[in-house]
Every structure is written in structure tokens, then in C-alpha cells.
Short mmCIF file of C-alpha atoms and ligand atoms in Angstrom, two decimals:
data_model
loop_
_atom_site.label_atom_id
_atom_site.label_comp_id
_atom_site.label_asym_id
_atom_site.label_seq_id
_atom_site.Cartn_x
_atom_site.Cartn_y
_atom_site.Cartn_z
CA UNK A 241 94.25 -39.05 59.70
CA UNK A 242 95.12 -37.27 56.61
CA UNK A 243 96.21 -40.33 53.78
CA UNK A 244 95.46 -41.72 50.07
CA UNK A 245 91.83 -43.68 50.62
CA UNK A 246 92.22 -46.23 47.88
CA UNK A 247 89.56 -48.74 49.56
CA UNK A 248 86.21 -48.43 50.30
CA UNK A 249 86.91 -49.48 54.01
CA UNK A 250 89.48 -46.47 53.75
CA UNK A 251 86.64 -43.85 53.77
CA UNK A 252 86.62 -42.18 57.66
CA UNK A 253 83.31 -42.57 59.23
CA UNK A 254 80.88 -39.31 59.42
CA UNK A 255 81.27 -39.29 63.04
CA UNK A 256 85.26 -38.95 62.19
CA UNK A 257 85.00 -36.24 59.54
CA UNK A 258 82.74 -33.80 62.26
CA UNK A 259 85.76 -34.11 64.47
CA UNK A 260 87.62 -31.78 61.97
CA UNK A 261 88.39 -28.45 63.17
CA UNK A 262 86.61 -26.79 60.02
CA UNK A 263 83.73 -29.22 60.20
CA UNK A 264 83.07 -27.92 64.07
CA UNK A 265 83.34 -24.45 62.94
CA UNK A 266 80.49 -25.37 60.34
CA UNK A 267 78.30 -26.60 62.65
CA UNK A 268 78.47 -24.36 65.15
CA UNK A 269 77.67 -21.66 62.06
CA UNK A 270 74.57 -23.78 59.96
CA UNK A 271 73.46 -26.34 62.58
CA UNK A 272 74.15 -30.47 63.11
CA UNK A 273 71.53 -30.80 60.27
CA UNK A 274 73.02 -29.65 57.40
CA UNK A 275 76.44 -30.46 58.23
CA UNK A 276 75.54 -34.07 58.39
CA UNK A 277 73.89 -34.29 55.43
CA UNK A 278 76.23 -32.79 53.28
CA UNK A 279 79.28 -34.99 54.55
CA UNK A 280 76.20 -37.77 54.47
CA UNK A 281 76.06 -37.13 50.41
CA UNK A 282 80.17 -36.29 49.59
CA UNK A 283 81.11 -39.64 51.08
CA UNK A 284 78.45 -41.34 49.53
CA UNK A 285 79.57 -39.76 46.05
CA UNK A 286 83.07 -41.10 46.64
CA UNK A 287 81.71 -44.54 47.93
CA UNK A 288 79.54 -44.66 44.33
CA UNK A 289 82.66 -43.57 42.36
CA UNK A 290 85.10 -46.03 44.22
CA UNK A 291 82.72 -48.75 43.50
CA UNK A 292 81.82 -47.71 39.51
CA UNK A 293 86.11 -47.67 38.61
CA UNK A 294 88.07 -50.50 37.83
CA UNK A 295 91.25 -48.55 38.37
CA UNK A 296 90.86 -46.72 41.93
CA UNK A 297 91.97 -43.27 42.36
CA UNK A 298 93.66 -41.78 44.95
CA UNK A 299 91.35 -39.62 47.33
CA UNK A 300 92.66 -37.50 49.94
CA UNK A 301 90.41 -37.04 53.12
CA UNK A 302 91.78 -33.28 53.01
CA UNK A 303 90.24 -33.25 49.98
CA UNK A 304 86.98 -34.87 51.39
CA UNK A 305 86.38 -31.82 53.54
CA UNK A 306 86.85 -29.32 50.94
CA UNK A 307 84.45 -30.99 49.02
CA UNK A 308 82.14 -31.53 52.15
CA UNK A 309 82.81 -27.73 53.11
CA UNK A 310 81.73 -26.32 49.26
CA UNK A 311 78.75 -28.55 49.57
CA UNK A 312 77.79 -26.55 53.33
CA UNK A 313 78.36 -23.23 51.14
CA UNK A 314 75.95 -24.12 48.34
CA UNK A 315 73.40 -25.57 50.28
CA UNK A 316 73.20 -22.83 53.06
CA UNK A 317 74.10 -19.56 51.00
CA UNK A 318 70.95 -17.43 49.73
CA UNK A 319 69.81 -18.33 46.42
CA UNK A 320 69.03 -14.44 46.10
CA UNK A 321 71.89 -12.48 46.90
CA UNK A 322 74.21 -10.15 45.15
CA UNK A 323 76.32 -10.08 42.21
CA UNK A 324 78.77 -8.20 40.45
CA UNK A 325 77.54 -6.36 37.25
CA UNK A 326 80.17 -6.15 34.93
CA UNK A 327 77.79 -6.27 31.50
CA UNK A 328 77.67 -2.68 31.55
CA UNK A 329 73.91 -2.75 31.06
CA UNK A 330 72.83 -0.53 34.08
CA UNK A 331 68.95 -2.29 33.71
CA UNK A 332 69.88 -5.32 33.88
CA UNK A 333 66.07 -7.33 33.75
CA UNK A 334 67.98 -10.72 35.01
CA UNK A 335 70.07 -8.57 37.44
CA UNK A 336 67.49 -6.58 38.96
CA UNK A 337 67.06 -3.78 37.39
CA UNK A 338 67.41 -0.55 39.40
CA UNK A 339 70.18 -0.68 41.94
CA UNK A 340 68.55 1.58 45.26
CA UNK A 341 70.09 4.03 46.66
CA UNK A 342 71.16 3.92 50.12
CA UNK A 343 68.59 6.24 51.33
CA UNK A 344 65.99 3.64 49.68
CA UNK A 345 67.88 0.59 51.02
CA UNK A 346 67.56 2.11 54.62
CA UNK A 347 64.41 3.77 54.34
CA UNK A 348 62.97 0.07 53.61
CA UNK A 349 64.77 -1.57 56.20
CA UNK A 350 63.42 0.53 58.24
CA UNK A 351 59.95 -0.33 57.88
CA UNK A 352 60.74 -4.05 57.55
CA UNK A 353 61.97 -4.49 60.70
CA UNK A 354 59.77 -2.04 62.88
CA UNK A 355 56.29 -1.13 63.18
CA UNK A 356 55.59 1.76 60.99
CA UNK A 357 52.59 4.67 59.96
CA UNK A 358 51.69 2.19 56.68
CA UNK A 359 48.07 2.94 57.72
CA UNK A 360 48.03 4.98 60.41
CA UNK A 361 47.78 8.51 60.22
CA UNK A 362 49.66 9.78 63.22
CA UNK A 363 48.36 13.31 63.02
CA UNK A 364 45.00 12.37 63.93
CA UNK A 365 45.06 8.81 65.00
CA UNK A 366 43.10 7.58 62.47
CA UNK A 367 43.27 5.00 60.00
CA UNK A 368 45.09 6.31 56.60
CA UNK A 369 46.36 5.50 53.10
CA UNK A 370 49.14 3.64 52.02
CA UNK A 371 49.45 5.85 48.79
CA UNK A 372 49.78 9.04 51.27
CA UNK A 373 53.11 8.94 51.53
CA UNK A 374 53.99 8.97 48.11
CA UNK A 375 50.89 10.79 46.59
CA UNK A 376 51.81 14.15 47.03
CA UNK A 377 55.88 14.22 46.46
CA UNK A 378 54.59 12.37 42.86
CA UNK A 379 52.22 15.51 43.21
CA UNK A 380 55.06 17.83 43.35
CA UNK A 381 57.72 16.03 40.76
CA UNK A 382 55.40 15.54 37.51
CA UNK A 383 52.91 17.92 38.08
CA UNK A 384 49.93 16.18 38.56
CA UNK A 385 46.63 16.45 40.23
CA UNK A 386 46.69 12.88 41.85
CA UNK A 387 48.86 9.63 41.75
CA UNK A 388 48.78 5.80 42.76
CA UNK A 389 51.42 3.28 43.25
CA UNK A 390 50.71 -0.67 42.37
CA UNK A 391 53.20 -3.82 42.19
CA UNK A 392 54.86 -2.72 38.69
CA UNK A 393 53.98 -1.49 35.86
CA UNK A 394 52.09 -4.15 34.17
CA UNK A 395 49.87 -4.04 37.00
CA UNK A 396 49.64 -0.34 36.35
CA UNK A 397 48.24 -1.10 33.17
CA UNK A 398 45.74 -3.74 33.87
CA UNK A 399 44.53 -1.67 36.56
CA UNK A 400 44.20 1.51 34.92
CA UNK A 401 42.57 -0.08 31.61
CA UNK A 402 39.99 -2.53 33.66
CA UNK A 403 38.93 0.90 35.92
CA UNK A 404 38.38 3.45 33.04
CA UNK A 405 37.60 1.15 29.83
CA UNK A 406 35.74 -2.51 31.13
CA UNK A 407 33.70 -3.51 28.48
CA UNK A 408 34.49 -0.77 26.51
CA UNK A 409 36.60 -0.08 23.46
CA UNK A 410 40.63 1.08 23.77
CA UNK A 411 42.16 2.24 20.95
CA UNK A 412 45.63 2.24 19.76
CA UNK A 413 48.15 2.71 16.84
CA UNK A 414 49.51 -0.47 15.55
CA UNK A 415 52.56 0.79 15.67
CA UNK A 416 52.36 0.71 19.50
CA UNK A 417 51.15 -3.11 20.63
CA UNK A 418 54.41 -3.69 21.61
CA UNK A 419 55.56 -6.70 24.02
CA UNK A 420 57.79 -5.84 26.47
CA UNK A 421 60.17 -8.85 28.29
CA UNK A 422 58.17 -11.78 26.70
CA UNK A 423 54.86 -11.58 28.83
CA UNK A 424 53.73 -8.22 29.11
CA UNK A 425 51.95 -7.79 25.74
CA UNK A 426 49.86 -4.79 25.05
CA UNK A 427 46.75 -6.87 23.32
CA UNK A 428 46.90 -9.49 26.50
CA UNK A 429 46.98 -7.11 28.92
CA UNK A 430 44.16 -5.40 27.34
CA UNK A 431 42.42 -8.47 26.72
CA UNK A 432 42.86 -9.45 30.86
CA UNK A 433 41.60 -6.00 31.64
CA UNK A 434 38.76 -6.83 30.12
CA UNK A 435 38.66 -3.78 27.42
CA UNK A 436 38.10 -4.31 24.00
CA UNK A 437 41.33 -3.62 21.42
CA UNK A 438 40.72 -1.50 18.37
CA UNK A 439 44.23 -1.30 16.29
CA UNK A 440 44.03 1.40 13.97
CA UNK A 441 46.73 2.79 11.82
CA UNK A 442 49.34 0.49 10.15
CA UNK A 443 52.69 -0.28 11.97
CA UNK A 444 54.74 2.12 10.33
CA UNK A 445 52.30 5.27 9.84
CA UNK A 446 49.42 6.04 11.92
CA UNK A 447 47.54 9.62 11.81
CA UNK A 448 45.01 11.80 13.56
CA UNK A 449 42.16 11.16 11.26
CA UNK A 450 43.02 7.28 12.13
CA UNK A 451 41.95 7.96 15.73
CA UNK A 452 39.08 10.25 14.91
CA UNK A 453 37.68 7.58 12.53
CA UNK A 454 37.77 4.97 15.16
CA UNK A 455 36.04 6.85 17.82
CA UNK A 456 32.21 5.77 18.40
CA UNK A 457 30.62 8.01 21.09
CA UNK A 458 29.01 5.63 23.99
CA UNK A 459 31.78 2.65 23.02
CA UNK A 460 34.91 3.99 23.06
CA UNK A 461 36.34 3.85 26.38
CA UNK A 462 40.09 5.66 26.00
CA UNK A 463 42.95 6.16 23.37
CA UNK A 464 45.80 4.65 24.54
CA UNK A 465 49.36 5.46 24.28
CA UNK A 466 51.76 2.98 24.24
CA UNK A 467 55.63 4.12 24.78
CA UNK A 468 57.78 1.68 21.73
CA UNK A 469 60.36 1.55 24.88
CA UNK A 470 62.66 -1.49 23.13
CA UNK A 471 62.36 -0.98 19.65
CA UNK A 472 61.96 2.33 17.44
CA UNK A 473 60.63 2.24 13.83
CA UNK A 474 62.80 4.41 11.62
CA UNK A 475 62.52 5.71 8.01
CA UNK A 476 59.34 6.53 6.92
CA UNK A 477 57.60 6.78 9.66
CA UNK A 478 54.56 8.40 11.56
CA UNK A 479 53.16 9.21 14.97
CA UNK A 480 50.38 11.17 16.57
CA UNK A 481 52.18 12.62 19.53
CA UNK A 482 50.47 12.71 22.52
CA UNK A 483 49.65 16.18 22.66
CA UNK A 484 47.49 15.57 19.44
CA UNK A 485 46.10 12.88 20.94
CA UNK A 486 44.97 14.31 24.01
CA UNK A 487 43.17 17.35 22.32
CA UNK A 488 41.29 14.36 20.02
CA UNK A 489 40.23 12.99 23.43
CA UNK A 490 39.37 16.35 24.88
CA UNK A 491 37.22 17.24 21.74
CA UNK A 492 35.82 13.53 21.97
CA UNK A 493 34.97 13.72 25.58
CA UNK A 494 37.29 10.70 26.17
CA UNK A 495 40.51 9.92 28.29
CA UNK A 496 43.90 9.39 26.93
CA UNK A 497 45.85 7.28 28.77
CA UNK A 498 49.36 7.28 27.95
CA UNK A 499 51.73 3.99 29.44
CA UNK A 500 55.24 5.58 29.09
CA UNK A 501 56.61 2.45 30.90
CA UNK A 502 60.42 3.58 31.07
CA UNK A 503 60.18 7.28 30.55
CA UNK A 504 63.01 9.26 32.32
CA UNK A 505 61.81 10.85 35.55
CA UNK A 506 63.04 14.48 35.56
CA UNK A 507 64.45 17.20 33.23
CA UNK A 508 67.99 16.98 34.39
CA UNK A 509 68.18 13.51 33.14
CA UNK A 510 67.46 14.76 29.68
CA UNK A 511 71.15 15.28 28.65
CA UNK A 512 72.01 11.78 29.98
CA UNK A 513 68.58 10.14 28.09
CA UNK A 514 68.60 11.05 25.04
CA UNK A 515 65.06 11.73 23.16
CA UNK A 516 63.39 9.32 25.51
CA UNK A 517 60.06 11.20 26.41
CA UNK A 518 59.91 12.43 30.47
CA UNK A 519 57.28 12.31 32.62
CA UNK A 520 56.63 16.02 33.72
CA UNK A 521 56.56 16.91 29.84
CA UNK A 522 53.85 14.20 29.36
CA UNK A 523 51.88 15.04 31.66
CA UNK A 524 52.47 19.02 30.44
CA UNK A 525 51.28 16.78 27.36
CA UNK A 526 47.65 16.89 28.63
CA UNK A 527 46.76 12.81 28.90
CA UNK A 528 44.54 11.73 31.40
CA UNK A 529 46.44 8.82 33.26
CA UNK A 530 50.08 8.31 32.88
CA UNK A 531 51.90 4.94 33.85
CA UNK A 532 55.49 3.98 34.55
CA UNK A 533 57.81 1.55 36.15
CA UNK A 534 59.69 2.32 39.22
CA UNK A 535 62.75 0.13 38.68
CA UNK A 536 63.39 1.87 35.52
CA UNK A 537 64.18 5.27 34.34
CA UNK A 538 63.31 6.49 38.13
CA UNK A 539 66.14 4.16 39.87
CA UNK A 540 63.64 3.23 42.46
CA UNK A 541 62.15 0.15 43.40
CA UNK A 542 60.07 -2.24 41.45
CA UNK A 543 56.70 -0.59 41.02
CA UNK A 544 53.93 0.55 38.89
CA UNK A 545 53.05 4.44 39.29
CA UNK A 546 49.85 6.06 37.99
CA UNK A 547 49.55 9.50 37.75
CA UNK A 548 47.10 11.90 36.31
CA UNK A 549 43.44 12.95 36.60
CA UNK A 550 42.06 12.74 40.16
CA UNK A 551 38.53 11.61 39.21
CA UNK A 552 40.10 8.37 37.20
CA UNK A 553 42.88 7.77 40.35
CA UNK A 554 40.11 7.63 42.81
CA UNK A 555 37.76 5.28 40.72
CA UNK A 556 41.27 2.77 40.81
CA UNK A 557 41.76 3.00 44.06
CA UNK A 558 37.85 1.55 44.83
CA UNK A 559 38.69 -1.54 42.13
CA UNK A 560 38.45 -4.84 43.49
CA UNK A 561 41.81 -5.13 41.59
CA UNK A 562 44.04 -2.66 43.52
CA UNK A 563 43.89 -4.96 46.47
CA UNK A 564 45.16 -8.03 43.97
CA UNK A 565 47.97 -5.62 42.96
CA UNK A 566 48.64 -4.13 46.10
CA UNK A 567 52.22 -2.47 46.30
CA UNK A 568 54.08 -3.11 49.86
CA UNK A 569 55.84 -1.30 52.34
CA UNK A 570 59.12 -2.06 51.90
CA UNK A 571 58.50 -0.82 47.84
CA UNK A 572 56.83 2.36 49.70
CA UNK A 573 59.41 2.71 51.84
CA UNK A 574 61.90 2.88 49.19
CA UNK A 575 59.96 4.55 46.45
CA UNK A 576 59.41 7.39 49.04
CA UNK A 577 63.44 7.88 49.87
CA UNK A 578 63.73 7.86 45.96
CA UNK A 579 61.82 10.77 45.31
CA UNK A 580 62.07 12.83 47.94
CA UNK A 581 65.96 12.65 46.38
CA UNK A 582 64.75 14.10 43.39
CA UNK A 583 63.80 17.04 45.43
CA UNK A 584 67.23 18.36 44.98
CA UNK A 585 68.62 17.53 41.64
CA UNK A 586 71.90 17.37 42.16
CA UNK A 587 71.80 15.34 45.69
CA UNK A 588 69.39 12.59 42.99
CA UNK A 589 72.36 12.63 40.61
CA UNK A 590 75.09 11.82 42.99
CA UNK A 591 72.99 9.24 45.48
CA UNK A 592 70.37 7.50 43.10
CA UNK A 593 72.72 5.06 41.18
CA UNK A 594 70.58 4.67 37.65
CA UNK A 595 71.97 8.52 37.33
CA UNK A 596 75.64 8.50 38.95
CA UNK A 597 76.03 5.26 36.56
CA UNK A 598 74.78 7.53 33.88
CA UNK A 599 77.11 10.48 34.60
CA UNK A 600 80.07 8.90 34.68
CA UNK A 601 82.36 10.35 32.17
CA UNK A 602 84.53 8.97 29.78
CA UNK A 603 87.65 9.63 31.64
CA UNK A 604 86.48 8.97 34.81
CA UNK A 605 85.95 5.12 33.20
CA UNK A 606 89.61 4.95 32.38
CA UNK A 607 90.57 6.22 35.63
CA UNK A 608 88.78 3.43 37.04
CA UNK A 609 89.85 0.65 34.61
CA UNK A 610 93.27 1.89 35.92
CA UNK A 611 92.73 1.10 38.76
CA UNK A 612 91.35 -1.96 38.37
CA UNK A 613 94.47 -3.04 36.42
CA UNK A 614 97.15 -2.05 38.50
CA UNK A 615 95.02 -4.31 41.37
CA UNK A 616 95.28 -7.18 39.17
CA UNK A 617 99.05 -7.17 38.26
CA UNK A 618 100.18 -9.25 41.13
CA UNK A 619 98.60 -12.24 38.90
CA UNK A 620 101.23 -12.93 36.63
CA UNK A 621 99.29 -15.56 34.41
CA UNK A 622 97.03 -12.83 34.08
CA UNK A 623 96.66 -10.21 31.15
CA UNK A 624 94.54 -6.71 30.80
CA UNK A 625 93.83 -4.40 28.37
CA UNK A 626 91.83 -1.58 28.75
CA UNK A 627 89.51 -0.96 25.72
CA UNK A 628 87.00 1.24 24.58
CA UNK A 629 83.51 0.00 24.19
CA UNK A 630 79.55 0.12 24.04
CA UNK A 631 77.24 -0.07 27.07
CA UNK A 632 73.71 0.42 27.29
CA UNK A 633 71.09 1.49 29.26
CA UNK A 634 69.01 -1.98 29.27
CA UNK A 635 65.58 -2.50 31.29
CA UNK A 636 63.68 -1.80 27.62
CA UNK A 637 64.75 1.47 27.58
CA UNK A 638 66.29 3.51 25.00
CA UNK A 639 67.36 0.86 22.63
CA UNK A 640 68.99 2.33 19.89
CA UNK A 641 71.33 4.46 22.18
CA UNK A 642 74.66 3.15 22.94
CA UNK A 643 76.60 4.50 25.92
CA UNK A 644 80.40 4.81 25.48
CA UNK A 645 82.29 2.98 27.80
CA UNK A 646 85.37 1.29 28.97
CA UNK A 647 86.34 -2.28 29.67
CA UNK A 648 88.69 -4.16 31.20
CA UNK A 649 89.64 -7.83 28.94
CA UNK A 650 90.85 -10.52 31.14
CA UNK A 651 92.87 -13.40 29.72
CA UNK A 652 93.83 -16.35 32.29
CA UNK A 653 96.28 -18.65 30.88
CA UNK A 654 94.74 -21.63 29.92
CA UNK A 655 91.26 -20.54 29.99
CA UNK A 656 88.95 -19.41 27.02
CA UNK A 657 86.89 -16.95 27.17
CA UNK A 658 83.71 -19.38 27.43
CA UNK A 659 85.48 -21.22 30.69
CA UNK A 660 86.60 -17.97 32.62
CA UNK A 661 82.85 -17.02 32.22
CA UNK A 662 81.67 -19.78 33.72
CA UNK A 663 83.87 -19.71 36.76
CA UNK A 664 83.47 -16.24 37.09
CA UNK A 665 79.39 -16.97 37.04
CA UNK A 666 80.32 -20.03 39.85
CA UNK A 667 81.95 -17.73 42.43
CA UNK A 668 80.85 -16.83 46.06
CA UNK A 669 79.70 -13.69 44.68
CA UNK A 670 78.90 -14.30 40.74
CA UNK A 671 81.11 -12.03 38.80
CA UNK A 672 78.66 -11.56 35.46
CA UNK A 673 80.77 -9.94 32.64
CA UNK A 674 80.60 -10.20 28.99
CA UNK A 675 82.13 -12.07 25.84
CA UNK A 676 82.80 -10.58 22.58
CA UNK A 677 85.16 -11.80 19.73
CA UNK A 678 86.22 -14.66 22.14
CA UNK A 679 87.38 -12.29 24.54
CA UNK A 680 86.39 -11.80 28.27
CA UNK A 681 85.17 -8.14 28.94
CA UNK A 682 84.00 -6.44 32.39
CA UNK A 683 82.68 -3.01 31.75
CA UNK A 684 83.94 -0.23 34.05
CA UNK A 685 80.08 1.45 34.48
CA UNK A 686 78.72 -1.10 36.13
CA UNK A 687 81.41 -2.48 38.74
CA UNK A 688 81.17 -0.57 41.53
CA UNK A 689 85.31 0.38 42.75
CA UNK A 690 84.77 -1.20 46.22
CA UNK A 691 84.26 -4.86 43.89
CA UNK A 692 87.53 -4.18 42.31
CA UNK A 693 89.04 -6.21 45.44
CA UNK A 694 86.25 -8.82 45.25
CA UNK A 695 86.95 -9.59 41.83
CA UNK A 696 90.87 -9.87 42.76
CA UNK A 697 89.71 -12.56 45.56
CA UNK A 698 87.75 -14.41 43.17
CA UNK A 699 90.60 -14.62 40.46
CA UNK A 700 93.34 -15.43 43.75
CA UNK A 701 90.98 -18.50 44.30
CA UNK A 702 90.64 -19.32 40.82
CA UNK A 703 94.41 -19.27 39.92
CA UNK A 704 95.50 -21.55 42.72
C1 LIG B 818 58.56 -1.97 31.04
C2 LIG B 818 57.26 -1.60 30.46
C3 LIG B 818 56.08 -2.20 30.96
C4 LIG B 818 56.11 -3.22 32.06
O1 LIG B 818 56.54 -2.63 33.24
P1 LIG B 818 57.00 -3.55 34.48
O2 LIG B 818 57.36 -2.55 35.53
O3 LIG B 818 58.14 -4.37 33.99
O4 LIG B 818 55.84 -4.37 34.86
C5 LIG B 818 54.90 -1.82 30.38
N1 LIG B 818 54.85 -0.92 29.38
C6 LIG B 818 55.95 -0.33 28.88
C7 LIG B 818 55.82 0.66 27.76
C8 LIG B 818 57.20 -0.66 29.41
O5 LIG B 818 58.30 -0.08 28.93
#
């Protein structure tokens, strides 16, 4: 069967091709369907190109099926599925942010694929509350009366703002309407909620007396707090920390609310996060209503957690909202696992990833990129060099803090840079590193070890 097909009568029949060993094996894996159709459109490509040259290339039916059998892997792999994070940035936005633990993974496979106490409180057979089984670990880890969980944070925001200032006036140092990832914009957000914006300040320098000024007693709705989490302001600068703010809101009679967005989660993380502020301090801090994402500084899941006064919590879980936002089981599931890690800090710093990615040392990179190499030296037209370089935290968070870190350069003979990207991005599992000076880099942080010999298949592939 296997010869040149240099005429369009030369092209084997569909019926032919699914006699192939690899194209039974296909079918009997994704169904007639798909099978069909994909041999339906590769001969159908050849036909068009047979017909649109003068001169006629030689086509191989061996090569056919491959082409056929790529086509089956493209059209029945997941669009979502993994890849390999090589940028270094450990929250990655486009990647995903937060990589779960495996107690979160499980914990939310769990629920997926049973029945589970969502809503059912087992104790006395009644009907209870999602937000029960995170409620009172948050409780526990920041210190606060009461706590809520919603879809992420932006729907923290919108929910807090439209329960506890509707029609009312918010306001806020200009120094602090940030936008965060293109469409979460403070002044939107407040807009949707349905509060009215009152900048005060300038964007630079913003005082007490600003705040004070601004205050009108049956308008003003809260003071709002806005974490700068992607961009600082340096030189001459000023801020009313949020201590000063809340006593202006205590002596005012009105909330603070403080969104910290990507704050880090607990005190141990300190040394690893730099000056970012932390949650149990903020709330020490005295606001009313603190909000954060899930999938950031916490290494959980995607989701939006409120925490603070019981009084406000209670009012946003009776909004018409909170059923719009509504945070699901699998999230719960997960978010639960998460914290109850940070129960014991030093079983949260070796399982939750965000933190053992954070921990790694310096020489524990090089050991690693050592490794790595001495995988890779069976490729002869391949060259590495380990190197030292910058990493960051990504997700928005901390962004004038580089992380040192080590990376691996690739060179393939007869690639660039720019073209070993792209067939690195192509693979069965994406390989996503990163290019500077014209050189190919994959940072040691963010692989995992056990992707070392994933890598080495992709490259095998690409090299032959
Ligand atoms: C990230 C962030 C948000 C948005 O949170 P999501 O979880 O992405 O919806 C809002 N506010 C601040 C300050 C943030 O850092």
C-alpha cells in the first residue's frame, strides 16, 4: 500500500486508510465519527493541493496517516488541560494562577464526583450553609468575627460595596483606583455596585484631613481601601494606612472596607513576601470588611473571600447578588483543604505549592537545573547553560520584587529562539518558557522535576 501518490487517482480511498492498524486503534479510542472526518478533511487537503500545483509533489500515504493521526489528536484532546510553566512567574494570570495542592485537588474531586454535605447539615439533618465549612477555619486563620466566600475577588468587591454603600457615597485616595488585569477597575466596579465614587487626595499624596474633609454624615457610605497590588508609587509619596483610616471611620460612625486583593495569607509567609501587607495584621488593623482573592497570595482556588464584621457579612449574605456570585463546591471543596493546611505552618509550606515554589532556595535551583541538564545531554544538537536570573511572583502581586532564580537556555541547532518557542508552545503538553536577548530560557521555579522527562520527550520528537 505504502508508495509516492503523484495522481489524484493515487489517493487510497477513506474506507482504505481505516484499514490501517493505527487508524483502528483510533477508532476504537475517539469513535467512527471523528476518525472519519479527520481522514475526510487530510485527504481532501491533499486532493486541493494536488490540484492547485503545476509541478506535483511526492506524497507518501505513510505520511497521510501521520497527518490524519495529528489531526485525531487536535481535534479530540481538551482544549483546557495542562502545561508546563517554565516563565518562572508562579501567578501566572494566563496559566492559572494558583497551582492546588493535592489535598485541594482531591478534596474537590471528591465532591465532584459524589454526593456531598454542600447544604446539608448532617448533625441535625437539616438544611445548612454553604459558607459553613469555610466560615469558621477563616474564623480561626485571620482573626475575624465572620467571613464569606464568592466567585473571586471582583465579585467580592461588587458585593461587599452594593450591600454596605448602594446609593451612598465611597470614598477613596486617588492614589488607590487602580485597575487590576484590564477589567477589574476600581471606579467601574464601584460604579456597577451602584455606590457613588468620591476621589480625594491626589495620586501621589493623600492625608487624613483628606478623608475627614470628604466625610458628610447621612451620605457617606464607607472609606475604602484599595491594595496598589501591581504598581507602587515611590519617591515622594503619601498614604493613610489603614489603621488611621479605620479610627477616622470609627470616630465617623462609618465602615472601612479595605480590598487587599493579593495580600499574603499568614505570618510565616512574611520572609518569603516581602512588605506586601497580610491579612491577620489587617484585620488586627481594625477595618470593617476585608476582601481577597483565593488564587493568589493564599495558593487556593479561584475565589473571592470576605472577612470582617458579622453585622455587614450577614447583610451580604441576604443580597439578591450573592446568589449571582455564588461560589461552588468544587472551589469549597478546595478552598477548605487549603486552609485547614495552614493549620500547621510548616505542613502549608511544604504541600501548598504558591509557598514550596516560594521557598525554594537558591541552591536547591541549581541542583535542579543540574539535573535537568545532565537529562538533556543525550541530544547532541542540543546546548545548555545554566544561568542566573529574575523570577517573579506574578498574579498582580508584589511587583517591584524580583525573585532570584535559575534557568536553563536551550539552543537547538537550527532553530532561533522565536521558532523553538513556538514548537515548544505546539507540543502535546505546551512547554511555555521565556525569551530574552534572543535566547530561549526555562526557569527552574516553576518546572516541576517530574516534567524534566516530559520536556526531554518533547525535544526527542522535535529533533527527529
Ligand atoms: C486581583 C485583585 C482584584 C481582583 O481579584 P480577582 O480574584 O482576580 O477577581 C481586586 N482587587 C485587588 C486589589 C486585586 O489585587
Amino acid at each position: 500500500m505504502v508508495g509516492k501518490i503523484n495522481s489524484l487517482r493515487a489517493i487510497p480511498k477513506i474506507d482504505d486508510l481505516l484499514k490501517d492498524d493505527k487508524m483502528i486503534a483510533a477508532t476504537t479510542a475517539h469513535g467512527n465519527a471523528v476518525v472519519v472526518d479527520c481522514a475526510r478533511a487530510c485527504v481532501n487537503k491533499l486532493r486541493d493541493q494536488l490540484l492547485s500545483r503545476t509541478q506535483i509533489e511526492p506524497f507518501d500515504e505513510e505520511q497521510l496517516l501521520a497527518e490524519i493521526e495529528t489531526q485525531i489528536r487536535q481535534e479530540t484532546q481538551l482544549h483546557l488541560r495542562p502545561v508546563i510553566n517554565g516563565t518562572g512567574i508562579i501567578l501566572h494570570t494566563n496559566l492559572g494562577r494558583a497551582v492546588l495542592s493535592e489535598a485541594a485537588a482531591q478534596a474537590a474531586y471528591e465532591v465532584a464526583t459524589n454526593y456531598s454535605t454542600l447544604e446539608y447539615d448532617w448533625i441535625t439533618g437539616e438544611r445548612g450553609s454553604r459558607y459553613s465549612h469555610v466560615d469558621f477555619l477563616l474564623e480561626k486563620l485571620c482573626g475575624c468575627e465572620a467571613a464569606m466566600v464568592v466567585n473571586n475577588n471582583a465579585a467580592a468587591v461588587l458585593l461587599v460595596l452594593s450591600t454596605m454603600a448602594k446609593n451612598k457615597e465611597v470614598v477613596i485616595s486617588r492614589g488607590e483606583l487602580v485597575e487590576i488585569g484590564g477589567s477589574f477597575r476600581v471606579p467601574e466596579v464601584m460604579a456597577q455596585s451602584g455606590a457613588i465614587l468620591v476621589e480625594v487626595g491626589s495620586t501621589n499624596k493623600t492625608k487624613k484631613a483628606d478623608y475627614v474633609k470628604a466625610i458628610v454624615s447621612d451620605k457617606t457610605g464607607a472609606l475604602l481601601k484599595v491594595h496598589t497590588s501591581n504598581y507602587k508609587i515611590m519617591g515622594f509619596t503619601e498614604a493613610v494606612s489603614l489603621a488611621e483610616l479605620a479610627e477616622i471611620g470609627k470616630n465617623n460612625n462609618i465602615p472601612v472596607i479595605y480590598d487587599l486583593g493579593s495580600g499574603g495569607f499568614f505570618k510565616l509567609a512574611e520572609s518569603l513576601l516581602g512588605d506586601e501587607p497580610n491579612v491577620f495584621e489587617s484585620m488586627k488593623s481594625g477595618a470593617d470588611i476585608i476582601c481577597f482573592s483565593g488564587d493568589k497570595l493564599l495558593g487556593g482556588p479561584q475565589a473571592g473571600i470576605i472577612i470582617g464584621n458579622k453585622k455587614y457579612i450577614e447583610a451580604m449574605k441576604k443580597n439578591p447578588l450573592t446568589r449571582a456570585l455564588r461560589v461552588d463546591k468544587m472551589t469549597l471543596a478546595a478552598l477548605e483543604a487549603t486552609l485547614r493546611l495552614y493549620l500547621d505552618t510548616e505542613k502549608a509550606q511544604k504541600e501548598i505549592p504558591l509557598l514550596s515554589q516560594l521557598s525554594i532556595t537558591k541552591e536547591m535551583l541549581f541542583e535542579k537545573a543540574q539535573k535537568f541538564v545532565a537529562l538533556l545531554k543525550q541530544f547532541s544538537s542540543l546546548t545548555t547553560e545554566i544561568v542566573e536570573e529574575n523570577g517573579q511572583v506574578g498574579g498582580g502581586a508584589m511587583p517591584n520584587q524580583m525573585i532570584p532564580s535559575v534557568c536553563v537556555i536551550l539552543k537547538v541547532n537550527g532553530l532561533s529562539a522565536n521558532a523553538l518557542d513556538q514548537k515548544f508552545n505546539q507540543a502535546e503538553i505546551p512547554i511555555i518558557g521565556r525569551i530574552r536577548k534572543d535566547q530561549y530560557l526555562l526557569d527552574m521555579r516553576t518546572i516541576k522535576s517530574r516534567e524534566f522527562e516530559m520536556i526531554s520527550k518533547t525535544i526527542e520528537k522535535l529533533l527527529v
